[in-house]
Short mmCIF file of C-alpha atoms in Angstrom, two decimals:
data_model
loop_
_atom_site.label_atom_id
_atom_site.label_comp_id
_atom_site.label_asym_id
_atom_site.label_seq_id
_atom_site.Cartn_x
_atom_site.Cartn_y
_atom_site.Cartn_z
CA MET A 1 62.80 148.82 99.16
CA ALA A 2 64.98 149.10 95.73
CA THR A 3 67.75 146.39 95.56
CA PRO A 4 71.19 147.50 95.03
CA PRO A 5 72.62 147.92 91.38
CA PHE A 6 74.61 145.19 89.94
CA PRO A 7 77.96 145.09 91.61
CA PRO A 8 80.50 147.46 90.20
CA PRO A 9 83.36 146.67 87.99
CA GLN A 10 86.42 146.15 90.68
CA LYS A 11 89.48 145.93 88.28
CA GLN A 12 90.24 146.79 84.75
CA VAL A 13 93.01 145.71 82.57
CA GLY A 14 93.38 148.32 79.95
CA PRO A 15 93.20 152.10 79.65
CA SER A 16 91.42 153.84 82.63
CA ALA A 17 87.70 154.17 81.70
CA SER A 18 84.96 156.72 82.30
CA TRP A 19 82.04 156.00 84.57
CA GLU A 20 79.81 153.17 83.04
CA ARG A 21 76.10 152.62 82.85
CA GLY A 22 75.42 149.00 83.27
CA TRP A 23 73.55 145.90 84.87
CA GLU A 24 71.60 146.41 88.11
CA LYS A 25 69.56 144.06 90.25
CA PRO A 26 65.78 143.76 89.08
CA ARG A 27 63.48 146.02 91.04
CA GLY A 28 59.98 145.27 92.03
CA LYS A 29 58.16 143.30 94.79
CA ARG A 30 60.12 140.47 96.50
CA GLY A 31 62.98 140.94 94.27
CA ARG A 32 60.90 140.13 90.85
CA PRO A 33 62.23 141.65 87.64
CA GLY A 34 60.94 145.23 87.50
CA GLY A 35 62.00 148.04 84.98
CA ALA A 36 64.89 148.23 82.73
CA GLN A 37 66.40 151.18 84.78
CA GLN A 38 70.40 151.62 84.78
CA ALA A 39 72.38 152.45 87.42
CA CYS A 40 75.80 154.23 87.49
CA LEU A 41 78.64 151.92 88.22
CA ALA A 42 81.93 152.73 89.90
CA ALA A 43 84.70 153.45 87.63
CA PRO A 44 87.45 150.72 87.14
CA LEU A 45 90.89 150.83 88.38
CA PRO A 46 93.18 152.17 85.69
CA LEU A 47 95.94 149.95 84.26
CA SER A 48 98.80 151.17 86.48
CA GLN A 49 96.46 149.90 89.59
CA ALA A 50 95.52 146.41 88.26
CA PRO A 51 97.91 143.39 87.87
CA LEU A 52 97.82 141.78 84.61
CA PRO A 53 95.39 138.75 84.21
CA LEU A 54 97.86 135.95 83.90
CA ALA A 55 95.24 134.10 86.21
CA LEU A 56 91.98 135.53 87.40
CA SER A 57 92.29 133.06 90.10
CA PRO A 58 95.17 130.86 91.27
CA PRO A 59 96.03 131.74 94.96
CA THR A 60 98.77 134.33 95.28
CA TRP A 61 100.82 131.87 97.65
CA LEU A 62 101.74 129.94 94.59
CA GLY A 63 103.43 133.17 93.24
CA ALA A 64 100.90 133.84 90.38
CA PRO A 65 100.10 137.14 89.71
CA SER A 66 96.04 137.45 90.24
CA LEU A 67 93.01 139.21 89.89
CA SER A 68 91.22 136.94 92.29
CA PRO A 69 89.83 138.92 94.96
CA GLY A 70 90.78 138.21 98.71
CA PRO A 71 88.16 136.45 100.84
CA GLY A 72 84.94 138.62 101.10
CA GLU A 73 86.92 141.53 98.99
CA TYR A 74 84.05 141.87 96.64
CA GLY A 75 81.80 139.08 97.17
CA PRO A 76 81.13 135.71 95.15
CA VAL A 77 79.94 137.91 91.90
CA PHE A 78 81.35 140.82 90.44
CA THR A 79 82.29 142.39 87.27
CA VAL A 80 85.72 142.85 85.84
CA PHE A 81 86.89 144.61 82.54
CA LEU A 82 89.22 142.93 80.33
CA GLY A 83 90.37 145.59 78.01
CA LEU A 84 87.14 146.90 77.06
CA GLN A 85 84.88 144.11 77.69
CA ARG A 86 82.91 143.75 80.89
CA VAL A 87 82.88 140.10 82.24
CA VAL A 88 81.02 138.68 85.32
CA VAL A 89 83.38 136.71 87.56
CA LEU A 90 82.10 134.09 89.95
CA CYS A 91 84.20 132.96 93.08
CA GLY A 92 83.62 130.37 95.59
CA TYR A 93 81.74 126.93 95.38
CA GLN A 94 78.33 128.09 96.00
CA ALA A 95 78.20 130.82 93.33
CA VAL A 96 80.07 128.51 90.77
CA LYS A 97 77.69 125.56 91.47
CA GLU A 98 74.42 127.77 91.17
CA ALA A 99 75.47 129.06 87.94
CA LEU A 100 76.93 125.86 86.23
CA VAL A 101 74.68 123.36 87.86
CA ASP A 102 71.66 124.94 89.03
CA GLN A 103 71.35 127.33 85.97
CA ALA A 104 73.20 124.89 83.55
CA GLU A 105 71.19 126.01 80.46
CA GLU A 106 71.70 129.74 80.70
CA PHE A 107 75.37 129.39 81.56
CA SER A 108 76.09 126.63 78.77
CA GLY A 109 77.33 129.08 75.85
CA ARG A 110 81.04 129.34 75.24
CA GLY A 111 82.67 132.51 75.28
CA GLN A 112 85.75 133.03 73.01
CA LEU A 113 89.37 133.58 73.66
CA PRO A 114 91.39 135.12 70.60
CA ALA A 115 94.37 133.22 71.40
CA PHE A 116 92.45 130.17 70.51
CA SER A 117 89.66 131.41 68.26
CA LYS A 118 92.43 132.14 65.66
CA ASP A 119 93.25 128.34 65.61
CA PHE A 120 89.65 126.96 65.76
CA ASN A 121 87.19 129.78 64.12
CA HIS A 122 84.30 128.32 66.26
CA HIS A 123 84.69 125.00 64.69
CA GLY A 124 85.21 121.60 66.80
CA ILE A 125 83.65 120.99 70.24
CA VAL A 126 85.30 123.16 72.83
CA PHE A 127 84.63 126.71 71.39
CA ALA A 128 81.54 125.94 69.50
CA ASN A 129 77.77 126.99 70.25
CA GLY A 130 74.34 126.24 69.56
CA GLN A 131 73.55 123.22 66.98
CA ARG A 132 77.44 122.82 66.24
CA TRP A 133 78.17 122.12 69.84
CA GLN A 134 75.23 120.25 70.34
CA GLN A 135 75.59 117.77 67.27
CA LEU A 136 79.19 117.31 67.83
CA ARG A 137 79.35 116.75 71.68
CA ARG A 138 76.40 114.27 71.49
CA PHE A 139 78.24 112.41 68.61
CA SER A 140 81.55 112.36 70.40
CA LEU A 141 80.13 111.02 73.64
CA THR A 142 78.47 108.36 71.93
CA THR A 143 81.47 107.40 69.83
CA LEU A 144 84.03 107.40 72.86
CA ARG A 145 81.55 105.20 74.84
CA ASN A 146 81.24 102.88 71.71
CA PHE A 147 84.80 102.51 71.58
CA GLY A 148 85.28 101.71 75.16
CA MET A 149 85.63 105.02 77.29
CA GLY A 150 84.81 103.66 80.84
CA LYS A 151 84.55 100.06 79.54
CA ARG A 152 87.11 96.99 79.78
CA SER A 153 88.42 97.57 76.14
CA ILE A 154 89.92 101.16 77.00
CA GLU A 155 90.92 99.72 80.27
CA GLU A 156 92.99 96.96 78.74
CA ARG A 157 94.69 99.81 76.45
CA ILE A 158 95.52 101.90 79.50
CA GLN A 159 97.07 98.92 81.36
CA GLU A 160 99.28 97.87 78.35
CA GLU A 161 100.31 101.51 77.99
CA ALA A 162 101.07 102.00 81.67
CA GLN A 163 103.44 98.81 81.29
CA CYS A 164 105.14 100.26 78.30
CA LEU A 165 105.53 103.17 80.40
CA VAL A 166 107.14 101.20 83.02
CA GLU A 167 109.64 99.64 80.77
CA GLU A 168 110.65 102.93 79.70
CA LEU A 169 111.35 104.27 83.19
CA ARG A 170 113.40 101.12 83.90
CA LYS A 171 115.84 102.22 81.26
CA ALA A 172 116.69 105.23 83.34
CA GLU A 173 118.70 103.05 85.51
CA GLY A 174 119.16 105.47 88.33
CA THR A 175 119.98 108.54 86.46
CA PRO A 176 117.90 111.66 86.84
CA PHE A 177 115.62 112.81 84.04
CA ASP A 178 112.68 114.98 82.94
CA PRO A 179 109.52 113.09 82.92
CA THR A 180 107.70 115.49 80.79
CA PHE A 181 107.76 114.09 77.24
CA LEU A 182 107.84 110.60 78.52
CA LEU A 183 104.49 110.96 80.40
CA SER A 184 103.06 112.83 77.51
CA ARG A 185 103.73 110.08 74.95
CA ALA A 186 102.32 107.39 77.18
CA VAL A 187 99.01 109.29 77.89
CA SER A 188 99.02 110.56 74.19
CA ASN A 189 98.78 106.91 72.78
CA VAL A 190 95.81 106.20 74.84
CA ILE A 191 93.73 108.83 73.04
CA CYS A 192 95.53 108.24 69.81
CA SER A 193 94.37 104.60 70.03
CA ILE A 194 90.53 106.00 70.21
CA VAL A 195 91.02 108.81 67.65
CA PHE A 196 93.42 107.23 65.23
CA GLY A 197 93.00 103.38 65.97
CA ASN A 198 96.86 102.96 66.70
CA ARG A 199 99.32 103.84 69.23
CA PHE A 200 102.95 104.92 68.43
CA GLU A 201 106.33 103.76 69.55
CA TYR A 202 107.99 106.18 72.02
CA SER A 203 110.92 106.30 69.79
CA ASP A 204 108.93 107.72 66.89
CA GLU A 205 110.51 111.05 66.12
CA LYS A 206 107.35 112.46 64.59
CA PHE A 207 105.39 111.45 67.59
CA LEU A 208 107.94 113.12 69.97
CA ARG A 209 107.71 116.30 67.85
CA LEU A 210 103.90 116.33 67.94
CA ASN A 211 104.03 115.80 71.69
CA LYS A 212 106.53 118.64 72.35
CA LEU A 213 104.31 120.78 70.10
CA ILE A 214 101.18 120.29 72.32
CA THR A 215 103.17 120.82 75.39
CA GLU A 216 104.40 124.17 74.25
CA ARG A 217 100.96 125.22 73.02
CA PHE A 218 99.65 124.53 76.49
CA CYS A 219 102.49 126.37 78.08
CA ILE A 220 102.00 129.27 75.74
CA ALA A 221 98.42 129.56 76.33
CA SER A 222 99.54 130.58 80.00
CA SER A 223 101.93 133.07 79.08
CA THR A 224 101.74 136.85 79.61
CA GLU A 225 101.63 137.39 75.86
CA ALA A 226 98.48 135.20 75.47
CA ALA A 227 96.78 136.80 78.33
CA LEU A 228 97.50 140.15 76.67
CA TYR A 229 96.14 138.72 73.14
CA ASN A 230 92.89 137.53 74.75
CA ILE A 231 92.42 141.15 75.91
CA PHE A 232 93.79 143.14 73.01
CA PRO A 233 93.83 140.92 70.00
CA GLU A 234 93.85 143.64 67.49
CA ILE A 235 97.03 145.25 69.05
CA MET A 236 98.63 142.18 69.95
CA GLU A 237 98.39 140.85 66.50
CA LYS A 238 100.87 143.54 65.33
CA ILE A 239 103.32 142.80 68.04
CA PRO A 240 105.71 139.73 67.90
CA GLY A 241 105.88 137.56 70.78
CA ALA A 242 104.90 133.97 72.03
CA HIS A 243 101.39 134.23 71.20
CA HIS A 244 102.27 134.02 67.49
CA ALA A 245 104.20 130.91 68.44
CA GLY A 246 101.32 129.21 69.93
CA HIS A 247 99.27 129.49 66.59
CA ARG A 248 102.02 128.11 64.78
CA CYS A 249 102.14 125.29 67.09
CA SER A 250 98.65 124.67 66.46
CA GLN A 251 98.98 124.75 62.57
CA GLN A 252 101.61 122.05 62.87
CA ILE A 253 99.44 119.77 64.89
CA ILE A 254 96.53 120.64 62.69
CA GLY A 255 98.79 119.38 59.60
CA PHE A 256 99.61 116.24 61.56
CA ILE A 257 95.76 115.61 61.86
CA LYS A 258 94.89 116.29 58.24
CA GLU A 259 97.62 113.86 57.31
CA ARG A 260 96.10 111.09 59.45
CA ILE A 261 92.50 111.78 58.08
CA GLN A 262 93.65 111.78 54.39
CA VAL A 263 94.99 108.09 55.05
CA GLN A 264 92.19 106.88 56.99
CA GLN A 265 89.48 108.49 54.16
CA ALA A 266 91.32 106.45 51.58
CA SER A 267 91.00 103.05 53.49
CA LEU A 268 87.54 103.75 55.05
CA ASP A 269 84.87 100.87 55.23
CA PRO A 270 81.71 102.98 56.31
CA CYS A 271 80.12 99.77 57.50
CA ALA A 272 82.97 98.77 59.72
CA PRO A 273 84.54 102.12 61.47
CA GLN A 274 87.73 101.33 63.73
CA ASN A 275 88.03 104.63 65.52
CA TYR A 276 86.63 108.00 66.17
CA ILE A 277 87.78 109.32 62.51
CA ASP A 278 86.45 106.53 60.77
CA CYS A 279 83.13 107.22 62.57
CA PHE A 280 83.06 110.97 61.77
CA LEU A 281 83.89 110.10 58.16
CA ALA A 282 80.96 107.92 57.89
CA LYS A 283 78.74 110.40 59.46
CA MET A 284 79.82 113.18 57.03
CA GLU A 285 78.92 110.72 54.05
CA LYS A 286 75.41 109.86 55.56
CA GLU A 287 74.33 113.37 56.26
CA LYS A 288 76.12 115.05 53.09
CA HIS A 289 72.71 116.26 51.93
CA ASN A 290 71.50 117.44 55.04
CA PRO A 291 71.89 121.41 55.21
CA ASP A 292 71.53 121.48 58.89
CA SER A 293 74.33 118.85 59.36
CA GLU A 294 77.69 119.98 61.27
CA PHE A 295 79.63 117.06 60.07
CA CYS A 296 81.99 118.52 57.68
CA MET A 297 85.66 118.52 57.23
CA GLU A 298 86.69 121.68 59.40
CA ASN A 299 84.71 120.20 62.41
CA LEU A 300 86.54 116.91 62.04
CA VAL A 301 89.90 118.39 62.14
CA MET A 302 88.97 120.69 64.93
CA ALA A 303 87.00 118.10 66.92
CA THR A 304 89.78 115.72 66.86
CA PHE A 305 92.32 118.53 67.74
CA ASN A 306 90.00 119.13 70.91
CA LEU A 307 90.12 115.33 71.81
CA PHE A 308 94.05 114.80 71.16
CA PHE A 309 94.73 118.20 72.76
CA ALA A 310 92.60 117.71 75.89
CA GLY A 311 93.50 113.84 76.05
CA THR A 312 97.19 114.34 76.17
CA GLU A 313 98.07 117.46 77.81
CA THR A 314 95.56 117.89 80.96
CA ILE A 315 96.07 114.31 82.18
CA SER A 316 99.95 114.19 81.49
CA THR A 317 100.43 117.79 83.16
CA THR A 318 98.28 116.34 86.21
CA LEU A 319 100.54 113.33 86.56
CA ARG A 320 103.59 115.69 86.17
CA PHE A 321 101.99 117.84 89.20
CA GLY A 322 101.41 114.46 90.88
CA PHE A 323 104.90 113.11 90.54
CA LEU A 324 106.27 116.39 91.93
CA ILE A 325 103.86 116.48 94.89
CA LEU A 326 104.81 112.83 95.69
CA MET A 327 108.45 113.73 95.71
CA LYS A 328 107.84 116.58 97.95
CA HIS A 329 105.80 114.29 100.32
CA PRO A 330 107.44 110.91 100.42
CA GLN A 331 105.32 109.97 103.65
CA VAL A 332 102.22 110.08 101.28
CA GLN A 333 104.07 107.91 98.82
CA GLU A 334 105.02 105.43 101.52
CA LYS A 335 101.07 105.08 102.33
CA LEU A 336 100.46 104.44 98.92
CA HIS A 337 102.93 101.87 98.56
CA LYS A 338 101.64 99.80 101.41
CA GLU A 339 97.83 99.99 100.24
CA ILE A 340 99.17 98.98 96.75
CA ASP A 341 100.94 96.03 98.33
CA ARG A 342 97.99 95.14 100.23
CA VAL A 343 95.28 95.16 97.67
CA ILE A 344 97.27 94.52 94.63
CA GLY A 345 100.62 92.97 95.24
CA ALA A 346 103.49 92.75 92.92
CA GLY A 347 102.07 89.72 90.83
CA ARG A 348 99.32 91.33 88.73
CA TRP A 349 98.50 94.73 86.89
CA PRO A 350 96.36 97.24 88.55
CA SER A 351 92.65 97.26 87.34
CA ALA A 352 90.07 99.73 87.56
CA ASP A 353 87.92 97.70 89.87
CA ASP A 354 90.82 98.23 92.52
CA ARG A 355 89.81 101.75 93.17
CA ARG A 356 86.99 100.57 95.37
CA GLN A 357 89.40 98.84 97.59
CA MET A 358 91.82 101.84 97.60
CA PRO A 359 90.56 104.81 99.21
CA TYR A 360 93.81 106.37 100.07
CA MET A 361 94.87 106.34 96.44
CA GLU A 362 91.54 107.88 95.51
CA ALA A 363 91.93 110.43 98.06
CA VAL A 364 95.60 111.33 96.82
CA LEU A 365 94.35 111.52 93.35
CA HIS A 366 91.53 113.84 94.18
CA GLU A 367 94.01 116.16 96.12
CA ILE A 368 96.34 116.04 93.50
CA GLN A 369 93.78 117.39 90.96
CA ARG A 370 92.36 120.03 93.71
CA PHE A 371 95.81 121.14 94.67
CA SER A 372 97.41 121.60 91.09
CA ASP A 373 94.21 123.13 89.87
CA ILE A 374 95.40 123.10 86.21
CA LEU A 375 92.34 125.06 84.78
CA PRO A 376 91.99 127.80 87.29
CA MET A 377 89.95 129.92 85.26
CA SER A 378 88.05 127.19 83.49
CA LEU A 379 87.05 128.42 79.85
CA PRO A 380 84.83 131.42 79.48
CA HIS A 381 81.31 130.66 79.50
CA ALA A 382 78.50 132.94 77.92
CA LEU A 383 74.91 133.37 78.63
CA THR A 384 72.58 131.77 76.30
CA ARG A 385 69.79 134.22 77.26
CA ASP A 386 68.73 137.15 79.46
CA THR A 387 69.35 135.67 82.91
CA HIS A 388 68.71 136.40 86.42
CA PHE A 389 71.17 135.21 88.85
CA ARG A 390 71.32 135.87 92.55
CA GLY A 391 69.00 138.66 91.95
CA TYR A 392 70.77 140.49 89.12
CA ALA A 393 69.74 140.80 85.66
CA ILE A 394 72.52 140.10 83.25
CA PRO A 395 72.14 140.28 79.48
CA LYS A 396 72.36 137.41 77.00
CA GLY A 397 75.80 136.94 75.64
CA THR A 398 77.47 138.26 78.76
CA TYR A 399 80.93 136.24 79.13
CA VAL A 400 81.14 134.78 82.49
CA TYR A 401 84.38 133.24 84.24
CA PRO A 402 83.67 130.63 87.02
CA LEU A 403 87.12 130.75 88.66
CA LEU A 404 87.81 126.97 89.56
CA SER A 405 90.50 128.00 91.85
CA THR A 406 88.21 129.63 94.23
CA VAL A 407 86.12 126.36 94.32
CA HIS A 408 89.36 124.39 94.96
CA TYR A 409 90.73 126.68 97.36
CA ASP A 410 87.41 127.71 98.99
CA ALA A 411 88.23 127.63 102.70
CA GLU A 412 84.56 127.18 103.74
CA HIS A 413 84.81 123.71 102.01
CA HIS A 414 88.66 122.66 102.31
CA ALA A 415 90.47 123.64 105.67
CA SER A 416 93.73 125.05 105.12
CA PRO A 417 93.29 124.80 101.18
CA GLU A 418 97.11 125.93 100.35
CA GLN A 419 98.20 122.71 102.21
CA PHE A 420 98.47 119.26 100.38
CA GLU A 421 96.24 117.08 102.31
CA PRO A 422 94.81 113.71 101.23
CA ARG A 423 92.75 113.13 104.37
CA ARG A 424 90.49 115.68 103.42
CA PHE A 425 88.95 113.03 101.25
CA LEU A 426 88.88 110.41 103.70
CA ASP A 427 86.11 110.21 106.53
CA SER A 428 86.98 109.52 110.27
CA HIS A 429 87.12 105.67 109.47
CA GLY A 430 89.44 105.99 106.41
CA ARG A 431 86.98 105.58 103.83
CA PHE A 432 86.92 107.75 100.64
CA LYS A 433 84.49 110.56 100.87
CA THR A 434 83.50 113.09 98.05
CA ALA A 435 83.54 116.55 98.37
CA ASP A 436 81.28 119.15 96.62
CA ALA A 437 83.89 121.69 96.27
CA PHE A 438 85.85 119.59 93.62
CA MET A 439 85.38 120.44 89.90
CA PRO A 440 88.62 119.61 87.93
CA PHE A 441 86.49 118.82 84.79
CA SER A 442 84.26 121.77 85.25
CA ALA A 443 80.70 121.25 85.88
CA GLY A 444 77.14 121.40 84.10
CA LYS A 445 76.52 121.02 80.41
CA ARG A 446 80.03 122.02 79.72
CA LEU A 447 81.40 119.10 81.88
CA CYS A 448 84.57 117.61 80.25
CA LEU A 449 83.21 114.89 78.05
CA GLY A 450 86.35 112.78 78.65
CA GLU A 451 86.01 112.99 82.30
CA GLY A 452 85.51 108.95 82.71
CA LEU A 453 88.63 108.14 80.61
CA ALA A 454 90.76 110.83 82.43
CA ARG A 455 89.77 109.37 85.85
CA MET A 456 90.72 105.81 84.57
CA GLU A 457 94.06 106.94 83.30
CA LEU A 458 95.06 108.82 86.36
CA PHE A 459 94.39 105.93 88.49
CA LEU A 460 96.03 103.12 86.28
CA PHE A 461 99.04 105.06 85.38
CA LEU A 462 99.91 106.33 88.88
CA THR A 463 99.14 103.28 90.57
CA THR A 464 101.20 101.33 87.89
CA ILE A 465 104.16 103.46 88.45
CA LEU A 466 103.95 103.30 92.10
CA GLN A 467 103.60 99.56 91.83
CA ALA A 468 107.06 99.28 90.43
CA PHE A 469 108.83 102.48 91.61
CA THR A 470 109.66 104.90 94.39
CA LEU A 471 109.60 108.40 93.18
CA THR A 472 112.45 110.46 94.47
CA SER A 473 114.31 113.75 94.13
CA PRO A 474 117.88 114.26 92.99
CA VAL A 475 117.98 117.45 95.21
CA PRO A 476 116.95 118.14 98.72
CA LEU A 477 113.45 118.48 99.38
CA GLY A 478 113.55 121.70 100.49
CA GLU A 479 114.67 122.79 97.15
CA VAL A 480 111.88 121.11 95.33
CA SER A 481 109.36 123.84 94.24
CA ILE A 482 105.69 123.20 93.61
CA VAL A 483 105.38 126.99 92.31
CA PRO A 484 103.98 126.74 88.78
CA ASP A 485 106.14 127.76 85.96
CA ALA A 486 103.26 129.31 84.17
CA SER A 487 99.69 130.17 85.18
CA GLY A 488 96.98 131.82 83.13
CA VAL A 489 94.35 129.76 81.45
CA SER A 490 96.26 126.72 82.40
CA ARG A 491 98.80 126.10 85.33
CA VAL A 492 102.13 124.21 84.34
CA PRO A 493 104.69 122.78 86.77
CA MET A 494 108.30 123.92 86.43
CA ARG A 495 110.38 121.39 84.64
CA TYR A 496 112.06 119.20 87.15
CA GLN A 497 114.24 116.11 87.43
CA LEU A 498 113.08 112.79 88.76
CA LEU A 499 114.74 109.56 90.10
CA VAL A 500 112.91 106.47 90.03
CA VAL A 501 113.96 103.70 92.12
CA PRO A 502 112.73 100.07 91.36
CA ARG A 503 110.95 98.43 94.41
CA GLN A 504 111.64 95.00 95.43
CA ALA A 505 109.16 92.28 94.00
#
């Protein structure tokens, strides 16, 4: 019996289209690839019937417009038109895992987002492919490890920065404040110490301006204009809006990075590199006669941008969501305080080794990441070769969106996923347990290369803050909203006011 054709496009964003001819399941005995026959696919919905793709995935209960299907509506694999481009969408843990982990090589390519391609032009790590991506990722992983990612040296830097943050929070003295840029400066200083070799004072106006640019760029990436730009870049390029402001933010950040590179280039000792930029410059000099080398100034600037941006905004956004959630759930915060008092007390700094004795903190951190789901769509993947997936033959170069929201909100793996419930990461004895359907750093060959650093930062920053303070809301808890302010490529919490109450030593 012939297998059914490749699932039809279920939605379209863009002008209504005529019937399409497209991919299909391979034919032949026992599902083996057969002839290259084409099947007629159902017509996609016209624009007037389809919502804008501000997010392909966030749950609608969070108030975000969504193209994500309802449970069982289209199945775990379907196509969708983004403008005139047909992409494959993966929903649910099993489909995403089979693609990114079980068939990691085939799904390891990176699709492009026009709103970011204008900034990076395929340079750096995140939006690169082929040899460029492989060389830069391998180098960056090795260099970050050599400078202490996951080791005690970087742990000490985070501990010291967390104490600086505590001292800044004490200055609030019972006055409500917006924690956005204070958190971003603390987190940013950690990656600055690795990439640039030094931290900045919180009072440094240039540093504050830089962090505001990073936060603004992250928010713009989730705007309606940016979503439309990714679908209709040629049209949106001619229309004013926030999507242009995003590029201007990026250019200012790039300008700051170039200034730092020039300073370090002038004082470089290739035999004794002090940070990531030094190591890259030394590698450039070593391979300057190698025509196949990807170590050039353009890739240094953009790789530094990748590390600086991801190492600042994703972690600080997760912490902002975490603070907001803990304000909303004081009973969770109370349990965390008891665990901190029992394991650490007030007489020493929290350390990474404490995590093994703090199952509830570990569970809360995992639930904050699952619940906040700050990268709901992931970034687009691209097939590196013609691929058979779940019985379908999909051409090389096809863009694939693994919807991480449908992993984190997969009801088959997370009971009542719309509820914040740390106990889902605890067994019946109160011990921490992992969950398969948990991919805040993506999975497979495109797994975030800073995962180890991010996990350590989240634990040490949150534990240190809760050791010193109780986080409270200046407004009634019923008025505390967890609905994101923006939800697209990324999800950003609404700006809010926070009160920190010192705990008794």
